[in-house]
Tab-separated table of C-alpha atoms and ligand atoms in Angstrom:
chain	number	residue	atom	x	y	z
C	30	MET	CA	13.859	-22.185	9.745
C	31	SER	CA	11.131	-24.282	11.290
C	32	ASP	CA	9.054	-26.441	9.184
C	33	VAL	CA	6.943	-24.278	7.020
C	34	SER	CA	4.771	-27.108	5.809
C	35	LYS	CA	2.328	-26.608	8.655
C	36	ILE	CA	-1.023	-24.182	7.586
C	37	HIS	CA	-2.427	-23.152	10.334
C	38	SER	CA	-5.684	-21.403	10.102
C	39	LEU	CA	-6.026	-17.986	11.681
C	40	ASN	CA	-8.894	-19.216	14.507
C	41	ILE	CA	-10.547	-15.819	15.068
C	42	PRO	CA	-13.114	-15.980	17.701
C	43	THR	CA	-16.069	-13.558	16.121
C	44	ASN	CA	-18.481	-12.213	18.685
C	45	LYS	CA	-21.463	-12.845	16.572
C	46	ASN	CA	-24.464	-13.663	18.327
C	47	LEU	CA	-23.422	-12.131	22.059
C	48	ASP	CA	-26.512	-12.528	22.994
C	49	SER	CA	-26.065	-10.786	26.314
C	50	PHE	CA	-24.792	-8.152	24.060
C	51	GLN	CA	-27.272	-7.874	20.984
C	52	GLN	CA	-23.716	-7.905	18.815
C	53	GLN	CA	-23.332	-8.239	15.201
C	54	LEU	CA	-20.505	-8.703	12.656
C	55	PRO	CA	-18.575	-5.811	11.525
C	56	ASP	CA	-21.120	-3.125	9.833
C	57	ALA	CA	-21.387	-3.483	6.205
C	58	SER	CA	-18.710	-0.740	5.923
C	59	ASP	CA	-15.341	-1.239	4.686
C	60	THR	CA	-13.523	1.026	6.769
C	61	VAL	CA	-12.465	0.591	10.427
C	62	PRO	CA	-14.529	2.692	12.662
C	63	VAL	CA	-13.430	6.294	13.506
C	64	ILE	CA	-14.265	6.959	16.702
C	65	ASP	CA	-14.051	10.786	18.584
C	66	LEU	CA	-13.127	9.981	22.291
C	67	SER	CA	-14.485	13.798	23.475
C	68	HIS	CA	-17.992	11.887	21.626
C	69	PRO	CA	-20.879	11.332	23.950
C	70	ASP	CA	-21.292	8.165	22.339
C	71	ALA	CA	-17.584	7.200	22.603
C	72	PRO	CA	-18.085	4.538	25.108
C	73	LYS	CA	-20.999	2.451	23.985
C	74	LEU	CA	-18.648	2.945	20.271
C	75	MET	CA	-15.793	1.555	21.379
C	76	ASN	CA	-17.074	-1.193	23.226
C	77	ASN	CA	-18.757	-1.927	20.246
C	78	ALA	CA	-16.035	-1.613	18.177
C	79	PHE	CA	-14.210	-3.931	20.533
C	80	GLN	CA	-16.656	-6.654	19.707
C	81	THR	CA	-17.221	-6.635	16.493
C	82	TRP	CA	-13.868	-5.361	14.459
C	83	GLY	CA	-11.213	-5.707	17.938
C	84	VAL	CA	-10.217	-2.615	16.275
C	85	PHE	CA	-11.079	1.423	15.755
C	86	GLN	CA	-9.060	4.580	14.860
C	87	LEU	CA	-9.463	7.309	17.805
C	88	VAL	CA	-9.218	10.597	17.230
C	89	ASN	CA	-9.859	13.883	19.540
C	90	HIS	CA	-7.739	11.539	21.973
C	91	GLY	CA	-6.251	13.847	23.425
C	92	ILE	CA	-2.307	13.204	23.313
C	93	PRO	CA	-0.477	16.437	21.821
C	94	VAL	CA	0.529	16.458	18.275
C	95	SER	CA	3.976	17.979	19.099
C	96	LEU	CA	4.397	14.568	21.052
C	97	LEU	CA	3.556	12.323	17.636
C	98	ASN	CA	5.425	14.760	15.617
C	99	SER	CA	8.194	13.996	18.100
C	100	ILE	CA	7.800	9.991	18.405
C	101	GLN	CA	7.691	10.253	14.450
C	102	SER	CA	11.155	11.960	14.243
C	103	PHE	CA	12.796	10.096	17.120
C	104	ILE	CA	12.403	7.237	15.380
C	105	GLN	CA	13.269	8.761	12.360
C	106	ASP	CA	16.789	8.938	14.258
C	107	LEU	CA	16.227	5.677	15.897
C	108	PHE	CA	16.716	4.285	12.033
C	109	ASP	CA	18.530	6.850	10.403
C	110	LEU	CA	21.794	5.423	13.170
C	111	PRO	CA	24.606	3.717	11.358
C	112	THR	CA	23.987	-0.720	11.361
C	113	SER	CA	26.813	-1.265	13.792
C	114	GLN	CA	25.137	1.067	16.225
C	115	LYS	CA	21.864	-0.198	16.251
C	116	LEU	CA	23.933	-3.989	16.671
C	117	LYS	CA	24.989	-2.140	20.137
C	118	ILE	CA	21.727	-3.809	20.867
C	119	VAL	CA	20.338	-6.331	19.081
C	120	ARG	CA	18.203	-8.674	20.744
C	121	SER	CA	19.327	-11.983	21.476
C	122	ARG	CA	17.458	-15.526	20.992
C	123	GLU	CA	16.442	-15.748	24.411
C	124	SER	CA	14.873	-11.668	25.008
C	125	ILE	CA	12.979	-9.884	22.188
C	126	ALA	CA	14.216	-6.469	23.942
C	127	GLY	CA	15.955	-4.965	21.136
C	128	PHE	CA	16.900	-4.324	17.664
C	129	GLY	CA	16.617	-6.855	15.753
C	130	LEU	CA	13.361	-9.297	13.925
C	131	VAL	CA	11.098	-11.013	15.825
C	132	PRO	CA	10.687	-14.771	15.931
C	133	LEU	CA	7.182	-14.894	13.721
C	134	SER	CA	9.466	-12.961	11.091
C	135	GLN	CA	11.700	-15.575	10.311
C	136	VAL	CA	9.213	-18.686	10.492
C	137	TYR	CA	6.906	-16.824	7.987
C	138	PRO	CA	7.160	-17.891	4.392
C	139	LYS	CA	7.596	-14.917	2.781
C	140	ARG	CA	10.623	-12.703	2.921
C	141	PRO	CA	10.384	-10.237	5.860
C	142	TRP	CA	10.891	-6.649	4.740
C	143	GLY	CA	12.170	-4.030	7.568
C	144	GLU	CA	13.963	-3.412	10.626
C	145	GLY	CA	12.477	-2.846	14.506
C	146	PHE	CA	13.282	-1.929	18.551
C	147	THR	CA	11.346	-3.136	21.099
C	148	LEU	CA	11.959	-1.545	24.493
C	149	ILE	CA	10.135	-3.259	27.254
C	150	GLY	CA	9.570	-1.749	30.823
C	151	ASN	CA	11.654	1.435	31.371
C	152	PRO	CA	13.278	2.421	27.714
C	153	VAL	CA	16.082	4.403	29.236
C	154	ASP	CA	18.480	1.680	29.589
C	155	HIS	CA	18.016	0.446	25.533
C	156	LEU	CA	18.297	4.652	24.051
C	157	GLN	CA	21.226	5.247	26.695
C	158	LYS	CA	23.376	2.885	24.785
C	159	LEU	CA	22.501	4.447	21.392
C	160	TRP	CA	23.277	7.574	22.497
C	161	PRO	CA	25.146	8.063	24.539
C	162	GLU	CA	26.040	11.316	25.458
C	163	ASP	CA	22.716	12.981	24.142
C	164	CYS	CA	20.286	10.486	25.194
C	165	LYS	CA	18.603	12.616	27.441
C	166	LYS	CA	16.025	14.611	24.827
C	167	TYR	CA	15.527	10.765	23.750
C	168	CYS	CA	15.135	9.496	26.605
C	169	ASP	CA	12.555	12.371	28.447
C	170	LEU	CA	10.648	12.119	25.115
C	171	ALA	CA	9.931	8.149	25.569
C	172	GLU	CA	9.549	8.015	28.701
C	173	GLU	CA	6.718	10.908	27.802
C	174	TYR	CA	5.199	8.487	25.288
C	175	LEU	CA	4.803	5.563	27.424
C	176	LYS	CA	2.991	8.433	30.261
C	177	GLU	CA	0.985	8.929	27.451
C	178	MET	CA	0.140	5.987	26.090
C	179	LYS	CA	-0.689	4.258	29.496
C	180	ASN	CA	-3.071	7.134	30.301
C	181	LEU	CA	-5.170	6.851	27.427
C	182	CYS	CA	-5.261	2.942	27.941
C	183	GLY	CA	-6.349	3.007	31.493
C	184	LYS	CA	-9.205	5.811	29.896
C	185	VAL	CA	-10.446	3.515	27.146
C	186	MET	CA	-10.105	0.561	29.385
C	187	TRP	CA	-12.463	1.728	31.243
C	188	LEU	CA	-14.901	4.092	29.193
C	189	THR	CA	-15.452	0.728	27.266
C	190	LEU	CA	-15.796	-1.744	30.497
C	191	GLY	CA	-17.525	0.458	32.169
C	192	GLU	CA	-20.443	0.018	28.992
C	193	LEU	CA	-20.124	-4.301	30.460
C	194	GLY	CA	-20.870	-2.991	33.776
C	195	ILE	CA	-17.328	-3.918	35.034
C	196	THR	CA	-15.734	-1.744	37.771
C	197	PRO	CA	-11.688	-1.314	38.751
C	198	GLU	CA	-12.967	-3.524	41.962
C	199	ASP	CA	-14.183	-6.342	39.436
C	200	ILE	CA	-10.088	-6.352	38.120
C	201	ASN	CA	-8.042	-6.635	40.739
C	202	TRP	CA	-4.502	-5.691	39.087
C	203	ALA	CA	-6.364	-2.753	38.852
C	204	GLY	CA	-4.962	-1.158	41.675
C	205	SER	CA	-7.416	0.231	44.349
C	206	ASP	CA	-7.657	3.689	42.466
C	207	GLY	CA	-7.744	2.039	38.681
C	208	GLU	CA	-4.799	3.767	37.586
C	209	PHE	CA	-3.200	0.646	36.458
C	210	LYS	CA	0.356	1.412	37.928
C	211	THR	CA	1.127	-1.990	37.859
C	212	SER	CA	1.000	-2.668	34.173
C	213	ASN	CA	3.564	-3.795	32.203
C	214	GLN	CA	4.683	-1.952	28.813
C	215	ALA	CA	6.683	-2.075	25.430
C	216	LEU	CA	7.073	-0.178	23.087
C	217	ARG	CA	7.833	-1.338	19.143
C	218	MET	CA	8.725	0.410	16.114
C	219	ASN	CA	8.982	-0.600	12.708
C	220	SER	CA	10.754	0.719	10.090
C	221	TYR	CA	10.150	-1.266	6.276
C	222	PRO	CA	11.740	0.798	3.693
C	223	VAL	CA	10.905	0.598	-0.086
C	224	CYS	CA	10.466	-2.998	-1.109
C	225	PRO	CA	11.081	-3.503	-5.310
C	226	GLU	CA	9.018	-7.045	-4.778
C	227	PRO	CA	5.732	-6.237	-1.656
C	228	ASP	CA	3.688	-9.402	-3.084
C	229	GLU	CA	6.767	-11.580	-1.867
C	230	SER	CA	7.786	-9.678	1.039
C	231	ILE	CA	6.199	-8.609	4.594
C	232	GLY	CA	6.637	-5.912	6.517
C	233	LEU	CA	5.147	-7.559	9.387
C	234	PRO	CA	3.585	-10.910	9.683
C	235	PRO	CA	0.117	-12.161	10.525
C	236	HIS	CA	-0.561	-11.792	14.135
C	237	SER	CA	-2.172	-10.688	16.758
C	238	ASP	CA	-1.026	-8.442	20.256
C	239	SER	CA	0.034	-10.249	23.192
C	240	SER	CA	-1.062	-7.249	24.835
C	241	VAL	CA	-4.213	-6.036	26.626
C	242	LEU	CA	-4.576	-2.851	24.858
C	243	THR	CA	-2.253	-2.056	21.599
C	244	VAL	CA	-2.233	1.420	21.329
C	245	LEU	CA	-0.819	2.103	17.205
C	246	TYR	CA	0.567	5.385	15.481
C	247	GLN	CA	1.016	5.534	11.699
C	248	THR	CA	2.140	8.102	9.170
C	249	THR	CA	1.232	6.289	6.231
C	250	LYS	CA	-0.482	3.413	5.142
C	251	GLY	CA	0.938	-0.661	5.289
C	252	LEU	CA	-1.718	-1.999	8.792
C	253	GLN	CA	-4.308	-3.782	7.592
C	254	VAL	CA	-6.305	-6.281	9.881
C	255	LEU	CA	-8.248	-9.716	9.509
C	256	ILE	CA	-11.897	-9.259	9.038
C	257	GLU	CA	-14.423	-11.662	8.440
C	258	GLY	CA	-16.196	-11.803	5.850
C	259	LYS	CA	-13.741	-8.910	4.122
C	260	GLY	CA	-10.989	-10.745	4.257
C	261	TRP	CA	-7.218	-8.290	4.880
C	262	VAL	CA	-9.024	-4.109	5.240
C	263	THR	CA	-6.101	-1.443	4.886
C	264	VAL	CA	-6.295	0.629	7.845
C	265	GLU	CA	-6.242	3.893	5.936
C	266	PRO	CA	-4.748	7.008	8.258
C	267	VAL	CA	-6.350	9.511	9.869
C	268	LYS	CA	-4.173	12.052	10.471
C	269	ASP	CA	-3.113	12.133	13.976
C	270	ALA	CA	-5.684	9.163	14.886
C	271	LEU	CA	-4.287	6.039	16.933
C	272	VAL	CA	-5.005	2.957	15.904
C	273	VAL	CA	-6.414	0.807	19.421
C	274	GLN	CA	-6.342	-2.819	19.069
C	275	VAL	CA	-7.647	-5.330	20.692
C	276	GLY	CA	-5.029	-7.434	22.799
C	277	ASP	CA	-5.089	-11.584	23.513
C	278	MET	CA	-4.445	-10.834	27.385
C	279	LEU	CA	-7.920	-7.933	26.890
C	280	HIS	CA	-9.780	-11.742	24.880
C	281	ILE	CA	-9.325	-13.068	27.442
C	282	LEU	CA	-9.839	-11.014	30.385
C	283	THR	CA	-13.539	-10.187	28.789
C	284	ASN	CA	-14.015	-14.266	28.630
C	285	GLY	CA	-14.066	-13.766	24.348
C	286	LEU	CA	-16.130	-11.022	24.148
C	287	TYR	CA	-13.517	-8.880	22.508
C	288	SER	CA	-11.928	-10.004	19.345
C	289	PRO	CA	-8.609	-9.776	19.091
C	290	SER	CA	-7.235	-8.110	16.415
C	291	VAL	CA	-5.126	-9.935	13.828
C	292	HIS	CA	-2.967	-7.909	11.664
C	293	GLN	CA	-0.363	-7.543	9.149
C	294	ALA	CA	1.814	-4.256	7.548
C	295	VAL	CA	2.568	-4.398	4.222
C	296	VAL	CA	4.991	-3.215	2.316
C	297	ASN	CA	4.996	-1.228	-1.244
C	298	GLN	CA	7.263	0.037	-3.727
C	299	THR	CA	6.589	3.822	-3.659
C	300	HIS	CA	7.261	4.854	0.083
C	301	ASP	CA	8.934	3.937	3.028
C	302	ARG	CA	6.450	3.737	6.274
C	303	MET	CA	7.605	3.515	9.882
C	304	SER	CA	5.411	2.600	13.026
C	305	THR	CA	5.454	2.976	16.349
C	306	ALA	CA	3.609	0.240	19.114
C	307	PHE	CA	2.733	0.721	22.337
C	308	PHE	CA	1.800	-2.345	24.269
C	309	PHE	CA	-0.287	-2.043	27.165
C	310	GLY	CA	0.431	-5.165	29.389
C	311	THR	CA	-1.016	-6.444	32.612
C	312	PRO	CA	1.762	-6.909	35.456
C	313	LYS	CA	4.888	-9.702	34.545
C	314	ASN	CA	3.761	-12.642	36.678
C	315	THR	CA	0.084	-11.546	38.305
C	316	GLU	CA	-2.623	-14.368	37.293
C	317	VAL	CA	-5.574	-12.963	34.509
C	318	SER	CA	-8.795	-15.093	34.955
C	319	PRO	CA	-11.702	-13.337	32.462
C	320	LEU	CA	-13.675	-11.408	34.384
C	321	LYS	CA	-16.655	-13.242	36.234
C	322	LYS	CA	-19.363	-10.902	35.835
C	323	LEU	CA	-18.637	-11.867	31.509
C	324	VAL	CA	-19.076	-15.421	32.680
C	325	THR	CA	-22.894	-16.379	32.006
C	326	PRO	CA	-24.733	-19.990	31.285
C	327	THR	CA	-24.832	-18.791	27.503
C	328	ARG	CA	-20.714	-17.630	27.789
C	329	PRO	CA	-19.347	-20.521	29.917
C	330	LEU	CA	-15.766	-19.652	30.881
C	331	MET	CA	-13.854	-19.127	27.209
C	332	TYR	CA	-10.191	-19.633	29.322
C	333	PRO	CA	-8.086	-20.330	32.171
C	334	THR	CA	-6.005	-17.861	34.401
C	335	VAL	CA	-2.736	-16.363	32.606
C	336	THR	CA	0.107	-14.668	33.351
C	337	TRP	CA	1.197	-12.089	30.952
C	338	ALA	CA	5.057	-13.835	31.242
C	339	ASP	CA	3.393	-17.838	30.921
C	340	TYR	CA	1.205	-16.270	28.342
C	341	LEU	CA	4.035	-14.333	26.142
C	342	SER	CA	6.683	-17.687	26.209
C	343	LYS	CA	3.373	-19.854	24.576
C	344	LYS	CA	3.211	-16.932	22.188
C	345	TYR	CA	6.947	-17.428	21.087
C	346	GLU	CA	6.956	-20.692	20.190
C	347	LEU	CA	2.705	-21.232	19.119
C	348	PHE	CA	1.929	-18.043	18.116
C	349	GLU	CA	-1.796	-17.482	15.814
C	350	GLU	CA	-2.382	-21.322	17.979
C	351	THR	CA	-1.725	-19.820	21.562
C	352	LEU	CA	-4.901	-18.300	22.462
C	353	PRO	CA	-6.917	-21.770	20.760
C	354	SER	CA	-4.155	-24.073	22.465
C	355	ILE	CA	-5.523	-22.762	26.209
C	356	ARG	CA	-9.720	-22.431	24.987
C	357	LEU	CA	-11.619	-24.448	27.602
C	358	SER	CA	-15.240	-24.089	25.516
C	359	ALA	CA	-15.477	-23.341	22.055
C	360	PRO	CA	-16.686	-20.038	21.687
C	361	PRO	CA	-20.900	-19.940	21.957
C	362	PRO	CA	-22.895	-21.563	18.914
C	363	GLY	CA	-22.724	-18.950	15.965
C	364	LEU	CA	-19.578	-18.234	16.467
C	365	SER	CA	-16.632	-19.578	14.321
C	366	ASN	CA	-13.643	-19.146	12.871
C	367	VAL	CA	-12.256	-16.739	10.033
C	368	ASN	CA	-13.739	-18.307	6.283
C	369	ASP	CA	-11.134	-20.459	4.509
C	370	GLN	CA	-10.315	-16.957	2.056
C	371	ASN	CA	-7.839	-16.149	5.481
C	372	GLN	CA	-6.223	-19.111	5.880
C	373	VAL	CA	-2.353	-17.862	5.857
C	374	LYS	CA	0.390	-20.147	5.727
C	375	VAL	CA	2.527	-19.774	9.298
C	376	GLY	CA	5.148	-22.113	11.341
X	425	J5X	C1	4.869	-7.195	25.192
X	425	J5X	C2	5.157	-7.405	23.637
X	425	J5X	C3	3.786	-7.893	22.664
X	425	J5X	C4	5.254	-8.682	21.270
X	425	J5X	C5	6.260	-9.361	22.327
X	425	J5X	C6	6.160	-8.424	23.862
X	425	J5X	C7	7.432	-7.071	22.917
X	425	J5X	C8	6.913	-7.283	21.079
X	425	J5X	C9	6.150	-7.472	20.540
X	425	J5X	C10	6.024	-8.005	19.145
X	425	J5X	C11	6.009	-6.934	18.085
X	425	J5X	C12	5.723	-7.408	16.931
X	425	J5X	C13	4.830	-9.063	17.114
X	425	J5X	C14	4.738	-9.182	17.750
X	425	J5X	C15	4.083	-10.791	17.707
X	425	J5X	C16	6.032	-9.904	18.426
X	425	J5X	O1	6.924	-10.628	17.546
X	425	J5X	O2	6.851	-8.679	19.406
X	425	J5X	C17	4.674	-8.950	19.128
X	425	J5X	C18	4.948	-9.374	20.933
X	425	J5X	C19	2.661	-9.830	21.065
X	425	J5X	O3	2.425	-9.719	21.473
X	425	J5X	O4	2.730	-11.326	21.267
X	426	AKG	O1	3.602	-1.443	11.691
X	426	AKG	C1	2.223	-1.774	12.148
X	426	AKG	O2	1.378	-1.730	10.973
X	426	AKG	C2	2.123	-2.968	12.778
X	426	AKG	C3	2.984	-3.042	13.831
X	426	AKG	C4	2.364	-4.459	14.425
X	426	AKG	O3	1.837	-4.790	14.683
X	426	AKG	C5	3.745	-4.446	15.586
X	426	AKG	O4	4.875	-4.121	15.697
X	426	AKG	O5	3.161	-5.196	16.667
X	427	FE2	FE1	1.153	-5.593	16.528
């Protein structure tokens, strides 16, 4: 257990006065925006939500409900496996892939309550070890889900960045057709059983994801997002909705314009909860720089060029200090860190 005496404040740049983009703080409502992807205003609403909340719930997203239901029963089967079976893909100290606690949970002062699997890249080899006989139905389902999630992330990327005048030519790793064929991906399945002392425990500690985008599927409440001036806001599950969050890499790519969603998973005394998080990432070793079109006199270059591989390795030791540790310029005037009430003890 590393020294927990360090107090880290979650340095969350909020995009208060992005004059060039007429930004405002999250609106007065206390709930995360719910956006209908089929609505003509969806691009503008998503772009605005990314700059203020860093997160929104997406409905009419085009992912078949049958697939969402299948993934929910898939993870139920996964966590119903005997522990001896789960331990066949227990993660190592060196790699986060597999079954086990994430590094963050091992240093956070509250008792980690739950279990999880992280599948990176192609999940088949891990799933084959869990179901040596009948892996096909699970492998096919996981591959189908990853394909659908990746397509959805591509759509959300172009619809939101398009509002900022960004086109596929501006993103070297998007591929000439803007299909993000070489992008990386990971899946994290979480299971949080009923907890007798929910206030002394945590499902998943406060963190931002290192992804470009994270698409989270939850059927019962437990996800909370940290919003300046509001504190922890519970993301009330909307039936068949997907929670889309800005990851650190998209925050860097947009030169700080999109806010990384800082979130946690809390536990409760009445119901078990499971969630599936899909991480859309850049190709592991591709150099990612803030988009030139988003570096302006009022918003100077905020981050250096990074690769996802380097960023992830920094993240496992610096956690929420990772972004501040690489930041080149302070956020434009009027952008502030989260106020005191959101100080959290980590590290
Ligand atoms: C693609 C990713 C994103 C990872 C690492 C890798 C796979 C597992 C992801 C998570 C999932 C749980 C929280 C987190 C903070 C963790 O420790 O593992 C995430 C981390 C990150 O977003 O940094
Ligand atoms: O379980 C949740 O609601 C959050 C999961 C999450 O943040 C993650 O897996 O990165
Ligand atoms: Fe997360």
